XYZ file of N, CA and C in Angstrom:
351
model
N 0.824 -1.194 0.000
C 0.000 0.000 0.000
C 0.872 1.264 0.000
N 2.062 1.055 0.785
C 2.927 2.543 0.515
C 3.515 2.744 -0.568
N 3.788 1.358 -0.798
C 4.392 1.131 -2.815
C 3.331 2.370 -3.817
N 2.343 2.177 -3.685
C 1.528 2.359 -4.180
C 1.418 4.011 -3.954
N 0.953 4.206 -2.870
C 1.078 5.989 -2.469
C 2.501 6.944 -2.831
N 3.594 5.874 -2.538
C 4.556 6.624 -3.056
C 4.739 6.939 -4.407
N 3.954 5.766 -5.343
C 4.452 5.965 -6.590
C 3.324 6.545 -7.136
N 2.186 7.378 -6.995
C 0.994 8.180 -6.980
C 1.478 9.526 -6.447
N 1.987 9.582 -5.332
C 2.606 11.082 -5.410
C 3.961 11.151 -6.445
N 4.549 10.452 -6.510
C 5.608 10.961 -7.293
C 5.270 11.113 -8.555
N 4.289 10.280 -9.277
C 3.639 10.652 -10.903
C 2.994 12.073 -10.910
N 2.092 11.960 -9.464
C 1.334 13.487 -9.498
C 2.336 15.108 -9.567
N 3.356 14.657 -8.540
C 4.851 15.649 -8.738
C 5.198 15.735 -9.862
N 5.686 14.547 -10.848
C 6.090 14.820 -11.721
C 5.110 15.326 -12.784
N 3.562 14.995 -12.700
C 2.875 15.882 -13.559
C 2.949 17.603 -13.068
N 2.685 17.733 -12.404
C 3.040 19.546 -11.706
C 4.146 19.708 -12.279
N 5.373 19.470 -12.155
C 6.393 19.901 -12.373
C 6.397 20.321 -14.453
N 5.615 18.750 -14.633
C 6.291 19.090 -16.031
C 5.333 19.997 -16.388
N 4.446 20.193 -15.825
C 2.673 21.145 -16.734
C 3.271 22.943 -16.579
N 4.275 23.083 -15.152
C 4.686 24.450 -14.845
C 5.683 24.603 -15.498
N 6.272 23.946 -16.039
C 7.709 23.863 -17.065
C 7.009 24.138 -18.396
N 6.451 23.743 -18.920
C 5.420 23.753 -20.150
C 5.385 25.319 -20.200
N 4.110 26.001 -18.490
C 3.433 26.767 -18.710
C 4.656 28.077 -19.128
N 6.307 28.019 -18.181
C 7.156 28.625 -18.189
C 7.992 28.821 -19.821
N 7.813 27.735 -20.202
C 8.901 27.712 -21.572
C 7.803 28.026 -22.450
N 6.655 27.821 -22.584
C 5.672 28.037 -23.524
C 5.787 29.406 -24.585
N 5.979 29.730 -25.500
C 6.180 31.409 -25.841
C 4.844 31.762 -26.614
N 4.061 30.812 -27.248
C 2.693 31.285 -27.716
C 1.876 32.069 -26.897
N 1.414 33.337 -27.435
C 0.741 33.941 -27.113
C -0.678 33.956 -27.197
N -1.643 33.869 -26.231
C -3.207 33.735 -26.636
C -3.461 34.221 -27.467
N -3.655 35.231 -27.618
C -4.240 35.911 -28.766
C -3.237 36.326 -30.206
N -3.065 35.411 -30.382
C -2.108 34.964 -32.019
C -2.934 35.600 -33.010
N -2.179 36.460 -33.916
C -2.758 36.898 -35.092
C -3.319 35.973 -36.198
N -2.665 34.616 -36.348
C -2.821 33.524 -37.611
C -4.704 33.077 -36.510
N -4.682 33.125 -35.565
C -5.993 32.390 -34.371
C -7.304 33.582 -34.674
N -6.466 34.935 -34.950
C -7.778 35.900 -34.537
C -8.052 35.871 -36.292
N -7.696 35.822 -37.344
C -8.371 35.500 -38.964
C -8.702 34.447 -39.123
N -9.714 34.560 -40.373
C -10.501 33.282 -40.606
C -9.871 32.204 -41.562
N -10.005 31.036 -40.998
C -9.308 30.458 -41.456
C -9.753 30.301 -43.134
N -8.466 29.966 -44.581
C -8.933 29.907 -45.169
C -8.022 29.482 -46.544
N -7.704 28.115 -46.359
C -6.348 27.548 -46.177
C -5.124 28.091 -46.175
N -4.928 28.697 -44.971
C -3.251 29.613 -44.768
C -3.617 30.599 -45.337
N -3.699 31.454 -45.976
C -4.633 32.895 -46.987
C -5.201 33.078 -46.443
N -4.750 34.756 -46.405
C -5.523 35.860 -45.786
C -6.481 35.878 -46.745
N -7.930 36.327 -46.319
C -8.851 36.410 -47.565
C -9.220 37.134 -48.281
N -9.221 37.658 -49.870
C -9.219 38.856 -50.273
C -9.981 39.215 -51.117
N -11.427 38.183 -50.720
C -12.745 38.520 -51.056
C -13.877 38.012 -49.718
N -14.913 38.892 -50.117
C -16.324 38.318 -48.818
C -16.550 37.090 -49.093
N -16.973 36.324 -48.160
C -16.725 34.787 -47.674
C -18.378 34.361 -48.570
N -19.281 35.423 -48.631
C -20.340 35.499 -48.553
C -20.976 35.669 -49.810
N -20.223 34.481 -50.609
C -20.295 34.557 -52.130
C -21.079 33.702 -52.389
N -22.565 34.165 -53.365
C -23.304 33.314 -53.979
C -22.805 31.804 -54.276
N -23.390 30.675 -54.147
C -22.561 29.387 -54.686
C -24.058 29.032 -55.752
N -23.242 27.851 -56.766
C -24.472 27.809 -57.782
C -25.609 27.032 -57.609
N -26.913 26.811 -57.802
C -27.829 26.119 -57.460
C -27.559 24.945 -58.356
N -27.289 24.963 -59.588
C -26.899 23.901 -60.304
C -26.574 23.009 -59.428
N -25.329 23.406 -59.289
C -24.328 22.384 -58.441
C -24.696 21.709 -56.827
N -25.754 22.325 -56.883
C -26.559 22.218 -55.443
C -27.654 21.269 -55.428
N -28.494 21.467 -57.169
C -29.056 20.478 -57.427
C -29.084 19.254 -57.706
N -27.285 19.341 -58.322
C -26.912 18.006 -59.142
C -26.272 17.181 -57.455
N -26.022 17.771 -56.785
C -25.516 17.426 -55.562
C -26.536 16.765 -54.862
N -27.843 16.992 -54.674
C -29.259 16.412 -54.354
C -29.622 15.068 -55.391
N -29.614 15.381 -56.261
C -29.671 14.044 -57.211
C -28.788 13.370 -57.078
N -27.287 13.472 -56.868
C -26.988 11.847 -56.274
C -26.719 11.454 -54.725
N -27.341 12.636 -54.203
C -28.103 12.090 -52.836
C -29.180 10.906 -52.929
N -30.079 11.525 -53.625
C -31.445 10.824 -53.831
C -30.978 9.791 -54.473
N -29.895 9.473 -55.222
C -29.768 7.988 -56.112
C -28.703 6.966 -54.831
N -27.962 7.409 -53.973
C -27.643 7.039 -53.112
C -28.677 6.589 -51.821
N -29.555 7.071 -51.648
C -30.865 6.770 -50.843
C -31.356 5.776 -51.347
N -31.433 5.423 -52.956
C -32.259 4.564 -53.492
C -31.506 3.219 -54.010
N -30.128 3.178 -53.964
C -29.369 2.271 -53.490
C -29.174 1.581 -52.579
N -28.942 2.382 -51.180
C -30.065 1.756 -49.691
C -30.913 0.786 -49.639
N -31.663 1.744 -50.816
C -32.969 0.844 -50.510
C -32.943 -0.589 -51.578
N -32.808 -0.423 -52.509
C -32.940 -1.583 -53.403
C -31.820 -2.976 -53.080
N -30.319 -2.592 -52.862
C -29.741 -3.265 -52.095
C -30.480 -4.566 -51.710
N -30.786 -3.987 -50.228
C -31.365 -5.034 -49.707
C -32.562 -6.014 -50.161
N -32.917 -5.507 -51.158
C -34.608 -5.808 -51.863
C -33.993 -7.111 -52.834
N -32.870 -6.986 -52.858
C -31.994 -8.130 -53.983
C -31.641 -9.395 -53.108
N -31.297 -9.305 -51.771
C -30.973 -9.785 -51.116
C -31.906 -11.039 -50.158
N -33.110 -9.654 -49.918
C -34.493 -10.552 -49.270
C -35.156 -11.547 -50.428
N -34.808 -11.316 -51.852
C -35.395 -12.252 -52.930
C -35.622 -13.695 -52.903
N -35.187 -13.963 -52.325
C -35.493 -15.879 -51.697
C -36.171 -15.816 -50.955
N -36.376 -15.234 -49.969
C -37.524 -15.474 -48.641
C -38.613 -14.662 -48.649
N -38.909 -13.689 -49.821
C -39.674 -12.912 -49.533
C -41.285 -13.620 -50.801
N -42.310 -12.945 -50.301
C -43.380 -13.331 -51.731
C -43.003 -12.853 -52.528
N -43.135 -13.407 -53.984
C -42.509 -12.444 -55.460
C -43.294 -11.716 -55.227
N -44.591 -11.571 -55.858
C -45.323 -10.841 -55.890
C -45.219 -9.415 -55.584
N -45.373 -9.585 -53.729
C -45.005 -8.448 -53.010
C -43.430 -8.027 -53.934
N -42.675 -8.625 -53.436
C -40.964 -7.996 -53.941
C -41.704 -7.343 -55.434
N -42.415 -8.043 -55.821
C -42.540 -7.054 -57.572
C -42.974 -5.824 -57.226
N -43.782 -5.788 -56.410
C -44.936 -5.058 -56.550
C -44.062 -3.845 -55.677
N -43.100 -4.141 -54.914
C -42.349 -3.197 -54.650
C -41.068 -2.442 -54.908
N -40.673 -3.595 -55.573
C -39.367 -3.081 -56.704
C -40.063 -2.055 -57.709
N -40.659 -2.755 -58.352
C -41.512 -1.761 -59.468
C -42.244 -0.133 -58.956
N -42.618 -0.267 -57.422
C -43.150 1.175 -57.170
C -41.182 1.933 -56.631
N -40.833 1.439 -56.476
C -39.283 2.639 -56.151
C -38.524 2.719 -57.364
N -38.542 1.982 -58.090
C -37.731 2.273 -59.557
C -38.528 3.169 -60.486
N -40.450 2.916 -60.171
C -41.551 4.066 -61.142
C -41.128 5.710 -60.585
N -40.943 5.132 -59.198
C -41.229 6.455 -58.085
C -39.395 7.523 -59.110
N -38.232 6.641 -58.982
C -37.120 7.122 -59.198
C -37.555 7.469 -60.479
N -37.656 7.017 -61.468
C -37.923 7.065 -62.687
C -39.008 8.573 -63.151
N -39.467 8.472 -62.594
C -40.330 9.805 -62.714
C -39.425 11.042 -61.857
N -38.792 10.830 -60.972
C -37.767 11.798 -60.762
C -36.843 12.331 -61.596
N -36.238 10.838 -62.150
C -35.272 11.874 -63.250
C -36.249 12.571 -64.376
N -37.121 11.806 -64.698
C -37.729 12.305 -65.672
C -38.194 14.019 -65.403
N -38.495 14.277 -64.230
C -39.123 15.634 -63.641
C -37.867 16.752 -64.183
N -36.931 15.817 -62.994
C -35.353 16.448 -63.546
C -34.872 16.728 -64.680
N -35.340 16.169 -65.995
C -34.080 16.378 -66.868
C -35.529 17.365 -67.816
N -36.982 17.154 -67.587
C -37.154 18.392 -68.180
C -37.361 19.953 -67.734
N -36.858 19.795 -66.504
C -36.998 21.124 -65.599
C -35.160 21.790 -65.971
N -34.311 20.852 -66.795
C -33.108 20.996 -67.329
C -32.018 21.020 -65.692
N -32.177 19.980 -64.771
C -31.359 20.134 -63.775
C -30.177 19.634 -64.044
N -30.707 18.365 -64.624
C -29.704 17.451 -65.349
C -27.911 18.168 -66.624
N -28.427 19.000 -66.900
C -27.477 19.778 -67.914
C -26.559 20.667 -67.409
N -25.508 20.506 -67.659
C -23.993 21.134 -66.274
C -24.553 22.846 -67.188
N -24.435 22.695 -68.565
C -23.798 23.737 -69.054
C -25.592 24.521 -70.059
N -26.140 25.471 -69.110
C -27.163 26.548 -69.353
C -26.976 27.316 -70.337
């Protein structure tokens, strides 16, 4: 048990010691000029941050959200195919591939689909 206490104060000493050595040699200053600008990789910034971005790219970014969601889902629908009723499995494969299918279709005549306007 004194094994023990002795070698608990002496770790705790030696943490004090080294944390006030740290705090002593340390030369960073809190309030650092590179800490008080925004970060913006290393570059100072020499336009407003607060720049329109394109909806295009916002849209086309949502569409392969939504085709990633629907990968999720079908996945597994391939998988349950042995144990499940056909029927049902048809009857539900066929409503998420109509459902997707009419999405792109919405999409490509509302022109989301086309990089270049």
């Amino acid at each position: 048990m004194i094994k023990l206490m002795m070698m608990a104060s002496m770790t705790l000493t030696l943490s004090i010691i080294m944390i006030t050595l740290y705090l002593i040699i340390n030369k960073k200053m809190n309030m650092e000029r590179n800490k008080m600008t925004p970060f913006e990789c290393g570059f100072d910034p020499k336009a407003s941050s607060r720049l329109p971005f394109s909806t295009q790219f916002f849209l086309i970014g949502i569409l392969f959200l939504i085709f990633d969601v629907e990968m999720v889902m079908i996945l597994p629908m391939i998988i349950s195919l042995k144990t499940s009723n056909m029927l049902t499995w048809i009857l539900a494969s066929y409503t998420i591939i109509m459902i997707l299918i009419m999405g792109l279709y919405y999409e490509w005549k509302n022109g989301v689909i086309e990089w270049m306007n």
